[in-house]
Amino acid sequence: MSPITKLLIANRGEIASRVIRTAREMDIACVAVYSDADADALFVREADEAVRLPGTAPADTYLRGDLILEAARATGVDAIHPGYGFLSENSGFARDCAAAGIIFVGPPPEAIDSMGSKIEAKKTMAAAGVPVLPGITIDTEAEIDASALSARVAAEIGYPVLVKAAFGGGGRGMRIVRDEAGLIEAVEGARREAVTAFGDGTVFLERFLDSPRHIEVQIFADTQGNVVHLFERECSIQRRYQKIIEEAPSPVVDDALREELGRAAVAAGKAIGYVGAGTAEFVMGSDGGFYFLEVNTRLQVEHPVTELVTGLDLVRLQLEVAEGNPLPDEALHATVTGHAIEVRLYAEDVPAGFLPATGTVHGFSVPDLPGIRVDAGVSEGSEVGVHYDPMLAKVIAWGATRDQARRRLARALAESSLHGVVTNRELLVGILREPEFAAGTIDTGYLTRHDPVTLSRAGRGANIVAVHALAAALAAQAVRRASARVLGHVRSGYRNAPSGWQEAVFDIEGEEVDVRYRVGRSGLRAIVDGTELPGVVLHSATPDRVDLLVGGVRRPCAIRRVGDTAYVDSALGSTTVVEAERFPEPGSRNAPGSLLAPMPGTVVRVPVEVGAEVKEGTTILVLEAMKMEHTVSAPVDGTVTELRVRPGQTVDLGAVLAVVEAPE
């Protein structure tokens, strides 16, 4: 093959930026494709050229192979890198690239076909002697006979059962069923999600192992027949069956087990004629026994941890192999040095049940500490919508030991700022500092044993709301003083003679917080929600920084103000403080019993009708956002008196969806 001189990245977000970074180091020109929602995205600005894909939904843009090939021809590229997700495991697209004379930076279509169906992949691995779990397949068009399926599951698998989409990955379309009662609903829900995410509703059912470890092995192969493994990664910290923290190497895999895992992964690669970067995934029990899950025929989200411990650039290797070059000696004889841990920073509200979050990014920064790497898909001003995966960035730390990497990463995250969008940052910090994680005694059941909300609040100071509310009030007053036309030299809040209290009302985490303060000759007095704060001393107050002493502890607070919202950061944590509407319009309050949209999304199902009598927990409707389904349930026993939405309708955050009235 000829050298690649111009590369189109058929993806978006942080992976597009990641590929661009390495390609430019190799003097390869880069072309981005983008949807209307991504017109101002970071990766578009980083590319040398960019081509618009009209529309916003993935099916109309990033999943349109014909449009991407049209963009490739128009810009004269030599190759297409599919990143991960979207078309990265689409054998038809790989064939179309070959037919167009364009290099597909990935494995041969035949290898994708063999692993594209998890069902066929299991058969292939079983034939190769790799341990697999028994399962049942349900085709996308098959009618579901509830009684017959229940009988088969009881006889062939047993409970608990894992229901999983046959195509795709990322935890989409995955359900765990503990007993017969939830089986049919789980299968139907998985099929709907699979159709939306991957265009095929085929699912399979297999025995679910409670709380195993999730271990995967990075493999790499070239066109000269070399197939190697680049060691394992531990991916056991998951929520909703999607990884959020990964590390390399695994804290429980010794040299003997590492060799056994590596042999199995290499054998899998050879069995399917693999070329390029791929990952063999396994579940592992406490006895060290492992069972095949799947082979991901693409680069993985978590590839940076492998890069940091091996010193290899996996994207560079992908491009070199795609050019027809053999794997270099450093890949054929790779070694592990130190330890690396990666966290996925998601736009989601953990206390609200991991609901996707949207908004405009303000002030995103991660401190430049030793051993820290950031692969980001957003920057100042980026818009985070409902159309795509909620991952904003990956933050990765390397250390000579696992503990050093863990501590570095926890500190970097704790000192990071990302305003305007609710994220899972506090949860990630809480996990990294939790003793069980620190000891490496983890498995896929970690977040069932450890409450995510409790972990998210573990690092927050007890008086964070009071201190940050007062800081926000003083910063707002400083803004007003800065624009004052008279007595501009007088410090914020000062009164020459005793006078009434200054007052501010804020919305903090859904609660109304009242702040009253007064600055006089004797200093600052402050009352928050009726309680006077002890020993308050105001050292300084500017629009973007308030230095307070409260209860004998000095608390410098950084404030970033956007409209009526102040983002306050200190050693206590981070708080979003919204100035409350003091005099709302009459009739603007929602009626009692109103069910509000927890995030922007699309209504996919409304299984009840107006007038229906429902019990607490009954599904009223199902929303889809960021490729995930979210159920809106009745909060109490009552009657559905209003349904304001229909299937297919798009709704905004906070919109009234339905009203359930409780009996008098």
XYZ file of C-alpha atoms in Angstrom:
664
model
C 0.000 0.000 0.000
C 1.006 3.630 -0.474
C 1.732 6.008 2.391
C -1.278 7.841 3.795
C -1.029 11.565 3.122
C -4.612 12.639 3.836
C -6.968 11.055 6.354
C -10.705 11.491 6.949
C -11.907 10.812 10.483
C -15.420 9.374 10.319
C -16.229 10.172 13.933
C -16.632 13.016 16.377
C -15.712 14.235 19.861
C -12.615 13.238 21.736
C -11.660 10.286 19.494
C -11.686 12.517 16.424
C -9.379 14.946 18.235
C -7.207 12.036 19.385
C -6.725 10.689 15.852
C -6.038 14.164 14.487
C -3.283 14.664 17.077
C -1.286 11.620 15.964
C -1.986 12.094 12.250
C -0.612 15.620 12.330
C 2.538 14.371 14.077
C 2.933 11.999 11.108
C 2.433 14.888 8.632
C -0.896 13.493 7.515
C -3.528 16.093 6.581
C -6.860 15.628 8.371
C -10.448 15.963 7.189
C -13.346 16.036 9.647
C -17.005 15.355 8.963
C -19.574 16.985 11.203
C -23.295 17.175 11.845
C -25.154 20.446 12.280
C -25.016 19.946 16.053
C -21.204 19.702 15.850
C -20.596 22.664 13.545
C -18.569 24.506 16.192
C -17.061 21.435 17.881
C -13.422 21.249 18.928
C -12.482 18.458 16.494
C -13.872 20.464 13.558
C -11.628 23.393 14.418
C -8.606 21.103 14.793
C -8.955 19.482 11.353
C -7.329 20.913 8.235
C -10.614 20.613 6.331
C -14.168 19.712 7.296
C -17.273 18.563 5.446
C -20.816 19.101 6.699
C -23.221 16.168 7.019
C -26.658 17.861 7.065
C -28.743 16.837 10.048
C -28.191 16.024 13.710
C -29.231 12.420 14.411
C -26.449 9.811 13.995
C -28.556 7.839 11.502
C -28.676 10.904 9.240
C -25.035 11.906 9.631
C -22.232 9.846 11.171
C -23.900 6.541 10.266
C -24.327 7.534 6.605
C -21.450 5.737 4.934
C -22.479 7.044 1.529
C -22.195 10.666 2.675
C -18.849 10.007 4.326
C -17.453 8.399 1.171
C -18.765 11.336 -0.829
C -16.862 13.661 1.519
C -13.765 11.487 1.137
C -13.887 11.715 -2.660
C -14.511 15.468 -2.557
C -11.453 16.074 -0.385
C -9.179 13.488 -2.027
C -8.260 11.447 1.042
C -6.199 8.250 0.971
C -7.764 6.667 4.057
C -10.637 6.787 6.529
C -10.211 6.233 10.273
C -13.573 5.260 11.819
C -12.625 5.830 15.478
C -14.905 3.794 17.722
C -18.664 3.472 17.557
C -20.651 4.575 14.496
C -19.169 2.808 11.419
C -16.049 1.400 13.068
C -17.400 -2.175 13.103
C -19.466 -1.958 9.929
C -18.104 -4.479 7.428
C -20.265 -3.056 4.639
C -18.641 0.333 5.069
C -15.175 -1.259 5.087
C -16.012 -2.980 1.786
C -17.344 0.258 0.321
C -14.068 1.970 1.233
C -12.087 -0.744 -0.559
C -14.329 -0.494 -3.617
C -13.703 3.269 -3.695
C -9.930 2.745 -3.492
C -9.758 4.242 0.004
C -7.901 2.577 2.882
C -10.125 1.601 5.805
C -8.034 1.958 8.967
C -9.282 -1.197 10.605
C -9.468 -4.955 10.185
C -10.596 -6.768 7.010
C -14.372 -6.891 6.470
C -14.322 -10.645 7.005
C -12.876 -10.211 10.508
C -15.535 -7.629 11.328
C -18.231 -9.990 10.046
C -16.970 -12.846 12.179
C -17.098 -10.755 15.336
C -19.874 -8.313 14.418
C -22.452 -10.744 15.708
C -21.782 -11.683 19.302
C -23.651 -14.907 18.593
C -21.358 -16.000 15.767
C -18.347 -14.754 17.716
C -19.198 -17.086 20.591
C -19.434 -20.018 18.186
C -16.050 -19.174 16.701
C -14.426 -18.911 20.101
C -16.020 -22.137 21.310
C -14.615 -23.905 18.262
C -11.189 -22.454 19.141
C -11.424 -23.853 22.674
C -12.089 -20.598 24.481
C -14.582 -21.019 27.366
C -18.005 -19.477 26.619
C -21.308 -19.270 28.487
C -24.506 -20.965 27.191
C -27.034 -18.672 25.499
C -30.201 -18.169 23.442
C -30.578 -15.952 20.356
C -33.691 -13.947 19.417
C -33.632 -12.585 15.860
C -34.667 -9.020 15.147
C -37.891 -10.034 13.359
C -38.807 -12.991 15.583
C -42.113 -12.998 17.417
C -41.651 -13.473 21.148
C -43.618 -16.317 22.717
C -43.441 -15.377 26.386
C -44.178 -18.817 27.845
C -41.893 -20.667 25.418
C -39.008 -18.242 26.002
C -39.409 -18.454 29.774
C -39.304 -22.236 29.587
C -36.134 -22.220 27.456
C -34.369 -19.797 29.770
C -35.220 -21.930 32.798
C -34.032 -25.117 31.107
C -30.961 -23.908 29.182
C -29.574 -20.929 31.094
C -31.099 -20.285 34.516
C -31.270 -16.969 36.347
C -29.851 -14.367 36.503
C -29.824 -13.779 32.735
C -27.995 -11.131 30.731
C -29.950 -9.745 27.749
C -27.620 -8.098 25.266
C -27.732 -6.581 21.768
C -26.060 -8.910 19.264
C -24.497 -5.983 17.384
C -22.634 -2.970 18.728
C -21.285 -2.297 22.194
C -20.997 0.339 24.915
C -23.636 -1.343 27.079
C -26.423 -0.368 24.668
C -29.422 -2.665 24.755
C -28.155 -4.528 27.813
C -30.369 -5.722 30.676
C -29.978 -8.046 33.673
C -33.011 -10.169 34.533
C -33.188 -11.699 38.000
C -36.373 -13.721 37.614
C -39.047 -14.719 35.120
C -41.280 -11.714 35.894
C -38.956 -9.200 34.234
C -37.812 -11.316 31.278
C -40.140 -10.237 28.464
C -40.027 -6.519 29.275
C -36.201 -6.668 29.356
C -36.020 -8.435 25.990
C -38.407 -5.978 24.349
C -36.593 -2.963 25.817
C -33.216 -4.325 24.693
C -34.550 -4.852 21.174
C -35.806 -1.265 20.948
C -32.496 0.151 22.133
C -30.555 -2.128 19.785
C -32.602 -1.000 16.775
C -32.049 2.663 17.672
C -28.317 2.333 18.344
C -27.254 -0.296 15.788
C -30.106 -0.726 13.310
C -30.637 -4.389 14.268
C -32.818 -5.649 17.111
C -31.264 -9.112 17.399
C -30.483 -9.917 21.035
C -29.057 -12.885 22.856
C -29.510 -14.155 26.363
C -26.807 -15.820 28.434
C -26.147 -16.720 32.033
C -25.087 -13.671 34.016
C -22.184 -14.006 36.411
C -22.781 -11.855 39.466
C -19.963 -9.387 40.086
C -17.146 -10.846 37.970
C -14.157 -8.845 36.878
C -14.147 -7.438 33.353
C -10.734 -8.070 31.830
C -9.784 -7.280 28.253
C -6.629 -7.847 26.235
C -5.316 -5.453 23.597
C -4.258 -7.267 20.439
C -2.477 -5.949 17.356
C -1.821 -7.607 14.022
C -0.187 -6.637 10.735
C -0.501 -7.848 7.151
C 2.708 -9.916 7.461
C 1.038 -12.370 9.832
C 2.307 -10.992 13.140
C -0.289 -11.046 15.931
C 0.683 -9.850 19.408
C -1.016 -8.896 22.625
C -0.195 -5.672 24.453
C -1.303 -6.911 27.868
C -4.555 -6.612 29.726
C -6.777 -3.848 31.025
C -9.118 -3.966 34.017
C -12.525 -2.454 33.185
C -14.605 -3.594 36.157
C -15.858 -0.223 37.388
C -19.048 0.170 35.392
C -22.471 1.735 35.626
C -25.389 0.632 33.492
C -22.949 -1.942 32.089
C -20.809 0.806 30.613
C -17.216 1.293 31.722
C -16.313 4.463 33.603
C -12.861 3.644 35.020
C -10.218 1.475 33.345
C -6.645 0.636 34.236
C -3.600 -1.255 33.011
C -2.351 -3.654 34.111
C -5.060 -5.390 36.169
C -4.239 -5.385 39.892
C -5.116 -9.114 40.173
C -3.550 -10.596 37.048
C -0.184 -12.215 37.756
C 2.415 -13.213 35.171
C 1.037 -16.723 34.683
C -2.553 -15.558 34.187
C -1.365 -12.704 31.963
C 0.348 -15.208 29.699
C -2.774 -17.399 29.586
C -5.034 -14.427 28.751
C -2.586 -13.222 26.117
C -2.414 -16.631 24.442
C -6.216 -16.821 24.250
C -6.469 -13.296 22.816
C -3.786 -13.927 20.187
C -5.430 -17.226 19.219
C -8.724 -15.370 18.739
C -7.017 -12.812 16.510
C -5.373 -15.481 14.375
C -8.613 -17.477 14.081
C -10.381 -14.583 12.362
C -7.459 -13.299 10.286
C -7.222 -10.091 12.239
C -5.326 -6.960 11.135
C -4.921 -3.740 13.140
C -6.013 -2.897 16.673
C -8.583 -5.062 18.443
C -9.619 -6.133 21.910
C -10.557 -9.550 23.280
C -12.901 -9.125 26.244
C -13.482 -11.624 29.041
C -15.369 -11.936 32.299
C -13.291 -13.438 35.077
C -14.446 -15.127 38.247
C -12.760 -14.932 41.632
C -10.936 -18.200 40.868
C -9.194 -16.659 37.851
C -11.304 -18.593 35.365
C -12.287 -16.462 32.390
C -15.036 -16.628 29.761
C -15.212 -15.022 26.353
C -17.410 -11.942 25.945
C -16.556 -10.487 22.553
C -13.818 -9.168 20.289
C -14.144 -5.467 19.576
C -12.800 -4.994 16.061
C -11.697 -1.407 16.593
C -9.743 0.897 18.843
C -11.176 1.033 22.365
C -12.143 4.090 24.399
C -9.688 2.965 27.066
C -6.662 2.567 24.767
C -4.720 5.425 26.485
C -3.933 3.296 29.566
C -2.220 0.745 27.328
C -0.327 3.539 25.599
C 0.924 4.964 28.886
C 2.229 1.652 30.277
C 3.778 0.421 27.001
C 4.988 3.730 25.567
C 3.281 2.909 22.259
C 1.020 5.173 20.202
C -1.764 2.819 19.127
C -3.191 5.243 16.566
C 0.240 5.536 14.954
C 0.463 1.741 14.837
C -2.992 1.614 13.235
C -1.944 4.026 10.503
C 1.388 2.278 9.888
C -0.288 -1.134 9.616
C -2.920 0.371 7.284
C -0.049 1.537 5.067
C 1.116 -2.093 4.841
C 4.062 -1.808 7.225
C 4.965 -4.591 9.681
C 4.599 -4.020 13.399
C 7.767 -2.390 14.760
C 10.047 -4.200 17.176
C 8.796 -2.174 20.145
C 5.304 -3.551 19.505
C 6.453 -7.121 18.862
C 8.380 -7.120 22.151
C 6.385 -4.691 24.281
C 6.810 -4.466 28.037
C 4.825 -2.878 30.858
C 6.218 0.007 32.876
C 4.250 1.430 35.795
C 0.479 1.704 36.040
C -2.171 3.840 34.333
C -5.790 4.639 35.258
C -8.387 6.362 33.077
C -11.721 7.906 33.994
C -14.536 8.850 31.634
C -15.957 12.271 32.371
C -19.633 12.111 31.439
C -22.332 14.758 31.155
C -24.737 13.134 33.568
C -26.500 13.791 36.854
C -25.484 11.036 39.275
C -27.891 11.894 42.148
C -30.758 11.956 39.634
C -29.986 8.393 38.568
C -27.268 9.062 35.978
C -29.608 11.075 33.790
C -27.873 12.631 30.759
C -27.173 16.335 31.122
C -26.993 19.082 28.523
C -25.701 22.641 28.446
C -22.881 24.923 27.374
C -19.368 24.212 28.628
C -17.758 27.040 30.578
C -14.242 27.116 31.976
C -13.075 23.534 31.299
C -9.602 22.961 32.695
C -7.568 20.125 34.226
C -4.431 21.029 36.224
C -1.122 20.289 34.525
C 0.176 17.759 37.041
C 2.932 15.152 36.464
C 1.705 12.034 34.690
C -1.685 13.501 33.692
C -3.098 13.237 30.161
C -6.404 14.653 28.931
C -8.230 13.471 25.806
C -11.073 15.977 25.516
C -13.935 16.384 23.105
C -15.079 19.742 24.451
C -13.649 23.160 25.124
C -14.879 26.575 26.215
C -18.263 27.237 24.623
C -18.957 23.681 23.459
C -22.643 22.757 23.332
C -23.554 19.399 24.852
C -26.831 18.115 23.412
C -28.933 14.958 23.497
C -27.933 13.438 20.173
C -24.682 11.677 21.059
C -22.843 9.765 23.762
C -22.517 11.880 26.951
C -18.737 11.419 27.319
C -17.003 14.804 27.450
C -13.395 13.802 28.049
C -11.056 11.161 29.391
C -8.546 12.006 32.103
C -5.684 9.541 32.457
C -2.879 9.278 35.003
C 0.373 7.301 34.901
C 2.410 6.414 37.959
C 5.286 4.156 38.881
C 2.764 2.241 41.012
C -1.002 1.855 40.962
C -1.312 3.897 44.132
C 0.690 6.767 42.683
C -1.440 6.797 39.526
C -4.632 6.653 41.609
C -3.609 9.548 43.857
C -2.462 11.693 40.933
C -5.725 11.153 39.103
C -7.865 11.893 42.151
C -6.031 15.165 42.758
C -6.200 16.232 39.102
C -9.943 15.607 38.976
C -10.608 17.309 42.305
C -8.840 20.451 41.075
C -10.476 20.386 37.631
C -13.284 22.674 36.594
C -16.014 22.054 34.053
C -18.953 24.404 34.399
C -22.247 24.698 32.590
C -22.914 20.959 32.385
C -23.574 18.570 35.257
C -20.908 15.832 35.266
C -19.931 12.682 37.144
C -16.653 14.195 38.342
C -17.464 13.923 42.056
C -18.372 10.249 41.647
C -15.067 9.531 39.923
C -13.097 11.271 42.681
C -15.116 9.410 45.310
C -14.329 6.040 43.721
C -10.623 6.776 43.353
C -10.367 7.670 47.055
C -12.570 4.828 48.355
C -10.599 2.165 50.332
C -11.894 -0.868 48.419
C -10.920 0.640 45.084
C -7.593 1.756 46.511
C -6.904 -1.850 47.526
C -7.797 -3.128 44.043
C -10.571 -5.400 45.347
C -13.053 -4.439 42.640
C -15.509 -6.156 40.297
C -18.471 -5.244 38.102
C -20.716 -5.140 41.171
C -18.717 -2.334 42.782
C -21.401 0.327 42.246
C -24.094 -1.949 43.640
C -22.162 -2.273 46.892
C -21.193 1.391 47.010
C -23.943 3.962 46.612
C -22.965 6.340 43.766
C -24.640 9.306 45.455
C -22.739 8.688 48.697
C -19.470 8.367 46.764
C -20.238 11.592 44.904
C -20.633 13.493 48.150
C -17.710 11.901 49.981
C -15.348 14.780 49.271
C -17.813 17.619 49.777
C -17.434 19.701 52.920
C -20.331 19.682 55.378
C -20.900 23.441 55.091
C -20.269 23.727 51.341
C -23.728 25.106 50.522
C -23.587 27.834 53.156
C -20.037 28.942 52.304
C -20.583 28.880 48.547
C -23.946 30.640 48.757
C -22.379 33.438 50.794
C -19.429 33.631 48.387
C -21.815 33.891 45.428
C -23.763 36.682 47.136
C -20.596 38.645 47.924
C -19.241 38.163 44.389
C -22.533 39.424 42.946
C -22.321 42.469 45.187
C -18.732 43.004 43.984
C -20.017 42.972 40.397
C -22.479 45.699 41.280
C -19.813 47.742 43.096
C -17.471 47.441 40.116
C -20.058 49.166 37.941
C -20.951 51.807 40.553
C -20.540 55.388 39.377
C -20.020 56.880 42.852
C -17.940 55.791 45.861
C -16.252 53.132 43.775
C -13.442 52.829 46.344
C -15.827 51.585 49.082
C -15.589 47.850 49.532
C -18.506 45.618 48.636
C -21.366 45.543 51.155
C -19.932 48.210 53.476
C -22.304 50.488 55.405
C -21.111 53.504 57.428
C -24.037 53.149 59.816
C -26.151 50.175 60.907
C -28.755 49.365 58.295
C -30.881 46.535 57.034
C -29.444 43.274 55.862
C -28.653 42.670 52.233
C -30.412 39.581 50.943
C -30.042 37.123 48.079
C -32.052 34.025 47.236
C -30.471 31.181 45.286
C -31.426 27.825 43.862
C -28.779 25.256 44.791
C -29.316 21.633 43.768
C -33.056 22.198 43.578
C -33.333 23.793 47.017
C -34.000 27.454 47.786
C -31.219 29.007 49.882
C -31.657 32.396 51.552
C -28.523 34.492 52.255
C -28.526 37.593 54.426
C -25.361 39.537 55.186
C -24.215 42.880 56.522
C -20.782 44.533 56.430
C -20.077 47.152 59.093
C -17.290 48.570 61.191
C -17.032 45.313 63.151
C -16.769 43.188 60.021
C -19.085 40.774 58.236
C -22.120 39.014 59.653
C -23.887 36.394 57.553
C -27.024 34.292 57.980
C -27.770 31.403 55.613
C -31.205 29.772 55.835
C -31.761 31.268 59.261
C -28.457 30.138 60.774
C -25.709 32.666 61.460
C -22.302 31.510 60.304
C -19.698 31.614 63.094
C -16.543 33.684 63.001
C -16.949 35.116 59.510
C -14.141 37.333 58.249
C -14.118 38.759 54.734
C -10.554 39.133 53.481
C -11.503 40.204 49.967
C -14.330 40.036 47.460
C -14.057 40.525 43.711
C -16.402 39.356 40.948
C -14.322 36.200 40.394
C -12.771 35.497 43.813
C -14.018 35.694 47.397
C -11.639 35.012 50.289
C -13.591 34.109 53.432
C -12.777 32.857 56.886
C -15.648 30.826 58.359
C -15.471 29.098 61.727
C -11.726 29.605 61.938
C -10.994 28.110 58.489
C -10.030 30.277 55.551
C -11.980 29.383 52.399
C -10.833 31.075 49.162
C -13.550 30.577 46.535
C -13.246 30.978 42.768
C -16.403 32.231 41.073
C -17.292 32.115 37.410
C -20.484 33.938 36.562
C -22.604 33.275 33.471
C -25.854 35.231 33.429
C -27.793 34.490 36.622
C -25.639 31.451 37.424
C -22.475 31.447 39.521
C -20.120 28.448 39.514
C -18.280 28.342 42.823
C -15.165 26.206 43.398
C -13.181 25.769 46.591
C -11.482 23.013 48.572
C -14.986 22.051 49.732
C -15.997 21.101 46.172
C -17.945 22.673 43.338
C -21.421 24.208 43.452
C -23.755 25.692 40.870
C -25.608 28.653 42.371
C -28.552 30.044 40.428
C -30.102 33.362 41.363
C -33.758 32.554 42.115
C -36.680 34.395 40.586
C -38.010 36.518 43.428
C -41.434 37.338 41.994
C -42.615 34.609 39.571
C -45.520 35.344 37.260
C -48.926 34.260 38.614
C -49.927 30.838 37.259
C -46.374 29.966 36.221
C -46.091 27.189 38.798
C -46.702 23.626 37.605
C -49.845 21.859 38.807
C -49.457 19.358 41.662
C -48.686 15.880 40.344
C -46.900 17.146 37.243
C -44.238 14.794 35.886
C -41.419 16.841 34.377
C -38.902 15.804 31.749
C -35.682 14.971 33.652
C -33.636 15.789 30.528
C -34.203 16.781 26.903
C -35.142 13.767 24.803
C -37.615 11.995 22.544
C -40.721 10.174 23.742
C -40.545 6.567 22.526
C -43.434 4.953 24.389
C -46.553 5.974 26.336
C -48.113 2.770 27.731
C -50.937 4.468 29.714
C -53.986 6.539 28.823
C -55.716 9.491 30.432
C -57.987 8.215 33.177
C -55.830 5.176 33.984
C -55.502 4.230 37.639
C -51.813 3.651 38.362
C -49.694 2.461 41.252
C -46.504 4.122 42.485
C -43.690 3.074 40.147
C -45.942 2.391 37.146
C -44.302 3.363 33.847
C -46.044 6.466 32.505
C -43.762 6.983 29.519
C -40.277 6.217 28.223
C -37.831 8.865 26.987
C -34.738 8.329 24.877
C -31.698 10.590 25.171
C -28.060 10.026 24.259
C -28.925 6.573 22.902
C -30.321 5.397 26.268
C -33.906 4.811 27.395
C -35.168 6.419 30.620
C -38.430 5.545 32.331
C -40.681 8.206 33.857
C -42.786 6.534 36.556
C -45.770 7.446 38.697
C -44.480 8.959 41.968
C -47.611 7.905 43.889
C -50.763 5.827 43.536
C -53.285 7.907 41.595
C -55.016 8.745 38.327
C -53.450 9.927 35.074
C -55.360 13.148 34.439
C -53.183 14.584 31.657
C -50.832 13.268 28.958
C -49.171 16.146 27.165
C -46.845 14.155 24.889
C -47.020 11.420 22.267
C -44.469 8.926 20.884
C -41.931 10.592 18.610
C -42.292 13.992 20.251
C -39.161 15.860 21.347
C -39.290 17.508 24.763
C -37.098 19.964 26.632
C -35.707 19.659 30.131
C -38.402 20.477 32.690
C -41.339 20.191 30.281
C -44.553 18.848 31.794
C -45.063 15.355 30.364
C -48.082 14.144 32.315
C -50.046 14.735 35.494
C -50.788 12.003 38.041
C -53.222 13.122 40.723
C -53.265 11.334 44.060
C -56.608 10.675 45.804
C -57.807 13.383 48.171
